[in-house]
CSV table of C-alpha atoms in Angstrom, one decimal:
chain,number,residue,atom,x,y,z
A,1,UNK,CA,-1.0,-2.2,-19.2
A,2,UNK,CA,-3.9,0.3,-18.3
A,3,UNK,CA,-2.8,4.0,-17.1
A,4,UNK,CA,-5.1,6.2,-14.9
A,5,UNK,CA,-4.4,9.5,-14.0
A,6,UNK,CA,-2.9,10.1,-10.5
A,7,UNK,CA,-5.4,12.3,-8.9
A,8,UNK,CA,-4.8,16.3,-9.4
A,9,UNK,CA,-1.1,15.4,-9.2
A,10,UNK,CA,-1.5,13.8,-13.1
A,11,UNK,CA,0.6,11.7,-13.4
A,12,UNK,CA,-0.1,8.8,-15.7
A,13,UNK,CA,0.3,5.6,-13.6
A,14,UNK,CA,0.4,2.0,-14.4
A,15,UNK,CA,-2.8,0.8,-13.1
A,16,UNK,CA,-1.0,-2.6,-11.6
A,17,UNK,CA,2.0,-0.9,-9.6
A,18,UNK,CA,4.3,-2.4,-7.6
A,19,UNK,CA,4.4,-3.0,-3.4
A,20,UNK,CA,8.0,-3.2,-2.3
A,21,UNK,CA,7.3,-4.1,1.3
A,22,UNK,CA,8.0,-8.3,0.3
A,23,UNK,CA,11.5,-7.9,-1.5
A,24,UNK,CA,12.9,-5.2,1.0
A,25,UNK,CA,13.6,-8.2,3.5
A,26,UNK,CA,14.7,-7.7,7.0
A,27,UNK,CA,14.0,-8.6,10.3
A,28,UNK,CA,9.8,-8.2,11.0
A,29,UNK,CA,9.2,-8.6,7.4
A,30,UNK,CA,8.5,-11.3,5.0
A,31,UNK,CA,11.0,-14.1,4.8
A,32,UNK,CA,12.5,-15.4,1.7
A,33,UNK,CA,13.6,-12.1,-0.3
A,34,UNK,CA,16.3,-12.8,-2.6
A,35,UNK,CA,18.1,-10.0,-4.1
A,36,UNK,CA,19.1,-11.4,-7.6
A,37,UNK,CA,15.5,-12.5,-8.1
A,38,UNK,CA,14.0,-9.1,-7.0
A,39,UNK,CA,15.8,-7.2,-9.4
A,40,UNK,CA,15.0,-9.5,-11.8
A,41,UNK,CA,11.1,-9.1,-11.2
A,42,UNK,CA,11.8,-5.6,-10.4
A,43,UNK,CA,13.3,-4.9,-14.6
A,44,UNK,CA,10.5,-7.5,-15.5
A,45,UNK,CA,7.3,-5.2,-14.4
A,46,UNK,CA,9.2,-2.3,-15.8
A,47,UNK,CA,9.5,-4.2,-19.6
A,48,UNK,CA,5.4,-4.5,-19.1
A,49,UNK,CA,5.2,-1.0,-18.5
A,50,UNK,CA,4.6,-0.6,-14.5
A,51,UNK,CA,5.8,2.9,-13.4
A,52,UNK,CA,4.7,2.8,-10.4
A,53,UNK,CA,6.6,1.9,-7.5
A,54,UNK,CA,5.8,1.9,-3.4
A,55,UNK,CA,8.4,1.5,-0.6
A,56,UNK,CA,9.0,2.8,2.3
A,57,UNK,CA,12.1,2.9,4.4
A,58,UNK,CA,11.3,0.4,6.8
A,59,UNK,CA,11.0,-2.2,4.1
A,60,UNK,CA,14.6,-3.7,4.8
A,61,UNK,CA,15.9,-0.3,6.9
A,62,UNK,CA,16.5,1.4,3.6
A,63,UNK,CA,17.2,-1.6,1.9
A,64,UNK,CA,14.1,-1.6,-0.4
A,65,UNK,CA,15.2,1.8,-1.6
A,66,UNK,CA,18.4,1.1,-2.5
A,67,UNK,CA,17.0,-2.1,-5.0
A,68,UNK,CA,14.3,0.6,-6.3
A,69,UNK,CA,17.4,3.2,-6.6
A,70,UNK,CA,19.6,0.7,-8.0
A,71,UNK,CA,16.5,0.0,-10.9
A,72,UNK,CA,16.3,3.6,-11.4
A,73,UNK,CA,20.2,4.0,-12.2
A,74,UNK,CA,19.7,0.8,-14.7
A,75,UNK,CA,16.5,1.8,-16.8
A,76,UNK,CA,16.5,5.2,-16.8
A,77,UNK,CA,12.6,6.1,-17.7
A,78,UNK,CA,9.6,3.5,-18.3
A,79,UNK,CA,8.7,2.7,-21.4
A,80,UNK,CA,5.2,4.1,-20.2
A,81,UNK,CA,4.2,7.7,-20.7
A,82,UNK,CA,5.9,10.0,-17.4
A,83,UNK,CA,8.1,7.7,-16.5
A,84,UNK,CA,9.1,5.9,-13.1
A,85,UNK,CA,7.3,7.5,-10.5
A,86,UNK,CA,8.4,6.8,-6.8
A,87,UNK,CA,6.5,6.9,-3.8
A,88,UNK,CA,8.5,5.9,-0.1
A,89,UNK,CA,7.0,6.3,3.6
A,90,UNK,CA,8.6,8.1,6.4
A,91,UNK,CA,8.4,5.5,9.3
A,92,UNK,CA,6.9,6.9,12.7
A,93,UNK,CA,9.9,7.7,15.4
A,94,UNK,CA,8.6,6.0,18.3
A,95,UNK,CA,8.2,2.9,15.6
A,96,UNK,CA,4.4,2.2,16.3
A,97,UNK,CA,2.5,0.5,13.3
A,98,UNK,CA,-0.4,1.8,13.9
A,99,UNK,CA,-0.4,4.8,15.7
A,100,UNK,CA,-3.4,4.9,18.1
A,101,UNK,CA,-5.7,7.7,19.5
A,102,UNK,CA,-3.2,8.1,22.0
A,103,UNK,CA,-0.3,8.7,19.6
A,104,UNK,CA,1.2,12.6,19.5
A,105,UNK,CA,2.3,13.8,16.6
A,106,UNK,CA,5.5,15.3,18.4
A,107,UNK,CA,6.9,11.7,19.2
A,108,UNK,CA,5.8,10.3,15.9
A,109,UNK,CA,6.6,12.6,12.8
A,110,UNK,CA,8.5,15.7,14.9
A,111,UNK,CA,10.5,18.2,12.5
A,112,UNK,CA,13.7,17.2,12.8
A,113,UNK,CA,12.3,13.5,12.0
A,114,UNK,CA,10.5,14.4,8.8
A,115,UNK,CA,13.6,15.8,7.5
A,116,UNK,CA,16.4,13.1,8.1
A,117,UNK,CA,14.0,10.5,6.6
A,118,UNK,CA,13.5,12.4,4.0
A,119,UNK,CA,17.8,12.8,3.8
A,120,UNK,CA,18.3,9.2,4.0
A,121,UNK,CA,15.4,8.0,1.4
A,122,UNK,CA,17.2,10.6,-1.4
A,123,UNK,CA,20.2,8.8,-0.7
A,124,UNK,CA,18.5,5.5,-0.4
A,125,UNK,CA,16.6,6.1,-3.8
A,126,UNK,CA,19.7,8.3,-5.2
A,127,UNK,CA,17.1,11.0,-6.7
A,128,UNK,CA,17.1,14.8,-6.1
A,129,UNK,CA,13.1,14.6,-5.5
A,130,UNK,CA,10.6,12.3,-4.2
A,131,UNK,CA,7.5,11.8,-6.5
A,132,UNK,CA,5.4,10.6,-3.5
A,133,UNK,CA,6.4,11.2,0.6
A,134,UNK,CA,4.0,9.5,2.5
A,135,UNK,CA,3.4,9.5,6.3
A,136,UNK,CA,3.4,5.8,7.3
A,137,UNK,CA,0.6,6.1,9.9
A,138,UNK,CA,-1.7,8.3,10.9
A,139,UNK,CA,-3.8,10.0,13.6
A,140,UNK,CA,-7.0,12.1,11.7
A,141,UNK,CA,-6.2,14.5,14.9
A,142,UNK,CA,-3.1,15.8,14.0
A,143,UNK,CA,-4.7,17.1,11.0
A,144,UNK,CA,-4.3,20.9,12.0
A,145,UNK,CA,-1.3,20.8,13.6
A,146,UNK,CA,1.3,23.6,12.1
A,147,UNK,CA,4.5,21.3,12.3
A,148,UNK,CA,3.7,19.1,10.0
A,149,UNK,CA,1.8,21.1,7.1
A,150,UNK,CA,5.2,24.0,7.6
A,151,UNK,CA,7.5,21.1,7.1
A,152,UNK,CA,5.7,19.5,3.8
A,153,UNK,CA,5.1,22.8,2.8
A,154,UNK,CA,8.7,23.4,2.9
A,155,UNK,CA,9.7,20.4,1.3
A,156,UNK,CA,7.8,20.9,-2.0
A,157,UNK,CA,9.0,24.6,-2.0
A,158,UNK,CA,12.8,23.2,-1.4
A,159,UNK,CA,11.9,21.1,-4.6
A,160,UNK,CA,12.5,18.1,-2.8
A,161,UNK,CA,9.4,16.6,-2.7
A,162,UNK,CA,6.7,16.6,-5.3
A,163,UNK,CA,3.4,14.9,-3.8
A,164,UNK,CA,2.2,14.6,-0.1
A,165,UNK,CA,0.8,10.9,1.1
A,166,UNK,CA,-1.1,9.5,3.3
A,167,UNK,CA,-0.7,5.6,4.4
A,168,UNK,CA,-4.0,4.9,6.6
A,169,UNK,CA,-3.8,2.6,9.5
A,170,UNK,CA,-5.2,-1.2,9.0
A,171,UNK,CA,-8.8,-1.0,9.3
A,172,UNK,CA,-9.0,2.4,9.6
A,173,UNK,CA,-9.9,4.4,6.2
A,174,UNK,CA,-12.0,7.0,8.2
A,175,UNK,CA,-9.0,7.8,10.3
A,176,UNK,CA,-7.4,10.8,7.6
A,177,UNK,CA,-11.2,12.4,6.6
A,178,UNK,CA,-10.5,15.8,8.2
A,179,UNK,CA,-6.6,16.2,6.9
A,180,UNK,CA,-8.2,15.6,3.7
A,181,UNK,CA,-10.0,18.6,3.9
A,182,UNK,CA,-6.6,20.3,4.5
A,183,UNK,CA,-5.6,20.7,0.8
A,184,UNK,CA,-2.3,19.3,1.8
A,185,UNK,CA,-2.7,16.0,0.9
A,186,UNK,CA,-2.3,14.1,-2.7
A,187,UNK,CA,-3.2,10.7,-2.1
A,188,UNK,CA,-4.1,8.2,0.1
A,189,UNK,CA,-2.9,4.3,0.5
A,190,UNK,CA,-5.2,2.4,2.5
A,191,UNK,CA,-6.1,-1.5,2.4
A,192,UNK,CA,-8.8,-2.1,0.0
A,193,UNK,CA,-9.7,-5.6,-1.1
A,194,UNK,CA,-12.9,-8.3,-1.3
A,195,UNK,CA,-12.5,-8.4,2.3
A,196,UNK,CA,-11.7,-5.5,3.1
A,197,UNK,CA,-14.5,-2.9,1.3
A,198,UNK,CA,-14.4,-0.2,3.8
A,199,UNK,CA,-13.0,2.5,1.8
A,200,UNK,CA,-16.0,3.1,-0.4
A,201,UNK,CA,-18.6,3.9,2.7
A,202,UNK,CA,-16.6,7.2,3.3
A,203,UNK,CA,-13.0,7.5,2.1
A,204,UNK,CA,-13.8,7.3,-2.0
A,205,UNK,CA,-16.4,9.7,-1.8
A,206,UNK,CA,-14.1,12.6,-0.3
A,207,UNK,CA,-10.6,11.3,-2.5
A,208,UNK,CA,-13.2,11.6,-5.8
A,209,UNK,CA,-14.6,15.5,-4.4
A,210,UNK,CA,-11.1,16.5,-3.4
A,211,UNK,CA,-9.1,14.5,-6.6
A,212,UNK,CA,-7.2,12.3,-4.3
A,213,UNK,CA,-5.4,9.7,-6.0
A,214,UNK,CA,-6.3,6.2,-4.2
A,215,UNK,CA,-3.0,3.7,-3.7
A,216,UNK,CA,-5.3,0.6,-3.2
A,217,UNK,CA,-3.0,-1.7,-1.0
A,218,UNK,CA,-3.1,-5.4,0.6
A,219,UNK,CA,-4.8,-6.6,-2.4
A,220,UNK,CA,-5.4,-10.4,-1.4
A,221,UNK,CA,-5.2,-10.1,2.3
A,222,UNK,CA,-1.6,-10.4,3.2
A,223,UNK,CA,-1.9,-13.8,1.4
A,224,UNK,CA,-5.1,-15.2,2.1
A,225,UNK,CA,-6.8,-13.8,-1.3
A,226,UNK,CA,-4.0,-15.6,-3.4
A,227,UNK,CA,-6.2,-18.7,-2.2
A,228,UNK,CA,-2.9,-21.0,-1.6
A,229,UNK,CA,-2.8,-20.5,2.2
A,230,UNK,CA,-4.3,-23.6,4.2
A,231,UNK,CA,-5.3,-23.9,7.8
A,232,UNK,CA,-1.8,-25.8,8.3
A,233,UNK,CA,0.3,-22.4,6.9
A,234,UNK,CA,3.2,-22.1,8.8
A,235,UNK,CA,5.9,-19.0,8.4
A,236,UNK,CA,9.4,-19.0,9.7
A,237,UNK,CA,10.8,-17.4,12.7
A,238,UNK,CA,10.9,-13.8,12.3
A,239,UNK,CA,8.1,-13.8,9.6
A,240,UNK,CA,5.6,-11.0,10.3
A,241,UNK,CA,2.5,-12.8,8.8
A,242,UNK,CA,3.2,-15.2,12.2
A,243,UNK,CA,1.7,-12.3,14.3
A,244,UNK,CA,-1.0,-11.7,11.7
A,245,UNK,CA,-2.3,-15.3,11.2
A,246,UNK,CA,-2.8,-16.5,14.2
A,247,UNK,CA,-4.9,-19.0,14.5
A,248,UNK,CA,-8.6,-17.7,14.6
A,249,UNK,CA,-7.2,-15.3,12.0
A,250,UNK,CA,-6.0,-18.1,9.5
A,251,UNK,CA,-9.0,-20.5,10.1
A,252,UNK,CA,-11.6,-17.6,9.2
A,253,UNK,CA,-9.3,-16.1,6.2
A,254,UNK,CA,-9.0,-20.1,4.5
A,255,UNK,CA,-12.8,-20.2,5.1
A,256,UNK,CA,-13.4,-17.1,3.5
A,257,UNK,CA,-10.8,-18.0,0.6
A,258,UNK,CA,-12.6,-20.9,0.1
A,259,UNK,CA,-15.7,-19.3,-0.2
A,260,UNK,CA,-14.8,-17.2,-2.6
A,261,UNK,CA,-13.0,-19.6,-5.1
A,262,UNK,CA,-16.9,-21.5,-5.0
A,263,UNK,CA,-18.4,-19.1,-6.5
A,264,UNK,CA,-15.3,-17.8,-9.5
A,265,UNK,CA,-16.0,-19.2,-13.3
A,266,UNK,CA,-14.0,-21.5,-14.9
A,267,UNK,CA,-10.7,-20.2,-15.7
A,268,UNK,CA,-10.4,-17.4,-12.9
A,269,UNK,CA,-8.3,-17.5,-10.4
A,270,UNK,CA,-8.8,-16.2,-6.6
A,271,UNK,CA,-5.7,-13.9,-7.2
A,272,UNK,CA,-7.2,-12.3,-10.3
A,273,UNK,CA,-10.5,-12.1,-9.2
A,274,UNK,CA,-9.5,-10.2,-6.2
A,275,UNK,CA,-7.2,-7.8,-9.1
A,276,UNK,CA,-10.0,-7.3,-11.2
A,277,UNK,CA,-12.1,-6.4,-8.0
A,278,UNK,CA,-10.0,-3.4,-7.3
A,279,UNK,CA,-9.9,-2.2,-10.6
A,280,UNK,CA,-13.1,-1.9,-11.1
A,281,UNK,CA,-13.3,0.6,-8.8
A,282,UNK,CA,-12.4,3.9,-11.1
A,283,UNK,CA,-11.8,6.3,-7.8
A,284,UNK,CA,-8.7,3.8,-7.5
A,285,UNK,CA,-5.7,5.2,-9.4
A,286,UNK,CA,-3.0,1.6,-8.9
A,287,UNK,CA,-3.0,-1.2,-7.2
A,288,UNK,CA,0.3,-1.9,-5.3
A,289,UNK,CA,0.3,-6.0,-4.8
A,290,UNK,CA,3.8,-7.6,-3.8
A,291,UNK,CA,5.8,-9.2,-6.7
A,292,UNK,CA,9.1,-11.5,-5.6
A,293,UNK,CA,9.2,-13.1,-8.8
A,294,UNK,CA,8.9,-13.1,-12.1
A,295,UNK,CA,5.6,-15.5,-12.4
A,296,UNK,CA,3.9,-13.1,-9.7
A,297,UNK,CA,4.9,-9.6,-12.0
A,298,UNK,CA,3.5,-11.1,-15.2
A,299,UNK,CA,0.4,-12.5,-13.6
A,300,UNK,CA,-0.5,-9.8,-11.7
A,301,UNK,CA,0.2,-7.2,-14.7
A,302,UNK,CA,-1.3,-9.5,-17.3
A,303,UNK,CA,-4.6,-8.8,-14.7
A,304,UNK,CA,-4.4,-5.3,-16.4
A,305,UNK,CA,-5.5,-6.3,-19.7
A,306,UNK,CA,-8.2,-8.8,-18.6
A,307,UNK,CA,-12.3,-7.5,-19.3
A,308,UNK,CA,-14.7,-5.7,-16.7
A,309,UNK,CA,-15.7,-8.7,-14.2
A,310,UNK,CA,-19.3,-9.4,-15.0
A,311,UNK,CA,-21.6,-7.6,-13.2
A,312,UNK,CA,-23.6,-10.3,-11.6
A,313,UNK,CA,-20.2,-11.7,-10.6
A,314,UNK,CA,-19.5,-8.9,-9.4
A,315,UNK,CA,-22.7,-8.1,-7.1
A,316,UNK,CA,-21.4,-11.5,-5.7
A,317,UNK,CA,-18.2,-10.7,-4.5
A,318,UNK,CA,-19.5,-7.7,-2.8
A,319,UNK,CA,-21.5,-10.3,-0.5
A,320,UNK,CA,-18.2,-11.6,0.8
A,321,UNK,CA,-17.2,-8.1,2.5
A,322,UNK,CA,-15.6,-8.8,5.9
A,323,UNK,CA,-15.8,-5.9,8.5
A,324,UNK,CA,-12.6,-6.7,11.1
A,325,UNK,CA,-11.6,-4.8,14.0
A,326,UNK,CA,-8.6,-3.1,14.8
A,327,UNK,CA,-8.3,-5.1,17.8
A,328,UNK,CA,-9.5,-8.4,16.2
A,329,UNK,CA,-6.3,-9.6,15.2
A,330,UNK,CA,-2.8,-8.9,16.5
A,331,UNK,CA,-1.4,-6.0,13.9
């Protein structure tokens, strides 16, 4: 495993984290979580030495914390230099993913809100400080509101909160530019893949002046860049990638997939191809992909230790950036 250093915060993080959206379970999430084998996978990345670890409290209603908390109790500290670092996401109150421009910041992250999310994720996580509190959407106009910049002001001087986050809306990695350029803000997650390339017209640019870290999320398009999805994919009830693949959605993504597998080597895969993508981009400080078993956490790690994609195959995968909407596809 690779480290890179986590903007001006410093950590040392693994350069392959882990997304904990997939095992957290619950109703509007992805079906299939099984606890036993999430802990499993969890213990697995930490033996490879990921240290790194996203969740949010809407992954499960808490429940993802409490696995993530329950892996903290067990190991202790990584094996890799500065140890497990945690990063969880306080969910908006009127429970909008995204926000829109019509979206106030007093019925989506008011005071009292901010502060019982952060209450219920120490308890979730069983920690006296969060590494990492993130703001799970986000409106670039709020950015000089006083409410929120007291209240994460207040947190770090209570010493319960270390870092201040980000998590940009789908499609939207323009949409935090200005809060940026508040000083309050340590890193940013946004969705950053072959398809989605976005980030580097704008975002990059101001995380590099600023020393942002970069959380580089949705790394093969909810599924599509893993190359196993077909135009007959099916999800059961209660599955959120229903709502996301609908059918125009699925037939352009398979098209795409396909596309892209034409034009790999022998002997690399769409999923690691769309890994080594990422990391090739140095202003990216981890790459969260979901893990719900074992073979997913040593594949996606192993990606870590893999050589610089060429650069001509490189220049090629640029080619297949695919600029969506926000209103494209359902969210």
């Amino acid at each position: 495993m690779r480290y890179r250093t986590f903007g001006r915060l410093g950590w040392p993080v693994s350069e392959i984290g882990y997304g904990m959206w997939g095992i957290g379970g619950g109703e509007g999430g992805w079906t299939g979580a099984d606890d036993t084998t999430g802990k499993e996978a969890l213990l697995e990345a930490v033996r490879l030495g990921c240290n790194f670890f996203d969740t949010a409290w809407i992954y499960g209603r808490g429940h993802s914390e409490r696995l993530l908390g329950g892996l903290l109790t067990g190991v202790g500290a990584a094996p890799a230099a500065g140890g497990l670092k945690v990063a969880t996401k306080i969910p908006p109150k009127d429970r909008r993913w995204p926000s829109t421009r019509d979206s106030a910041i007093g019925d989506v992250f008011p005071e009292e809100h901010i502060r019982e999310y952060v209450d219920r994720s120490l308890d979730n996580l069983g920690v006296e400080r969060i590494d990492l509190l993130q703001f799970h959407v986000w409106e670039d106009a709020w950015a000089r509101e006083p409410e929120w910049q007291r209240v994460v002001a207040d947190l770090r001087d209570q010493g319960l909160v270390e870092g201040i986050g980000i998590s940009v809306n789908r499609w939207e990695p323009w949409n935090v530019l200005d809060t940026l350029g508040t000083g309050l803000i340590d890193a940013v997650q946004v969705i950053y893949n072959l398809f989605d390339q976005a980030p580097e017209d704008k975002l990059f640019g101001v995380c590099a002046d600023l020393d942002i870290a970069v959380i580089a999320r949705v790394p093969f398009d909810e599924g599509s860049l893993t190359g196993t999805l077909t135009r007959e994919s099916t999800w059961p009830e209660g599955d959120w990638r229903n709502s996301y693949f609908v059918p125009a959605n699925l037939e352009a993504s398979v098209t795409r997939a396909e596309a892209l597998k034409a034009v790999l080597p022998d002997g690399v895969g769409l999923p690691e191809a769309a890994l080594r993508f990422i990391l090739a981009n140095p202003q990216v400080s981890t790459v969260i992909p979901g893990m719900r078993t074992l073979p997913h956490v040593r594949a996606n790690i192993a990606t870590s230790d893999a050589p610089p994609l060429d650069p001509a195959l490189l220049d090629e995968l640029r080619r297949h950036r695919w600029d969506r909407e926000p209103t494209e596809w359902s969210q």
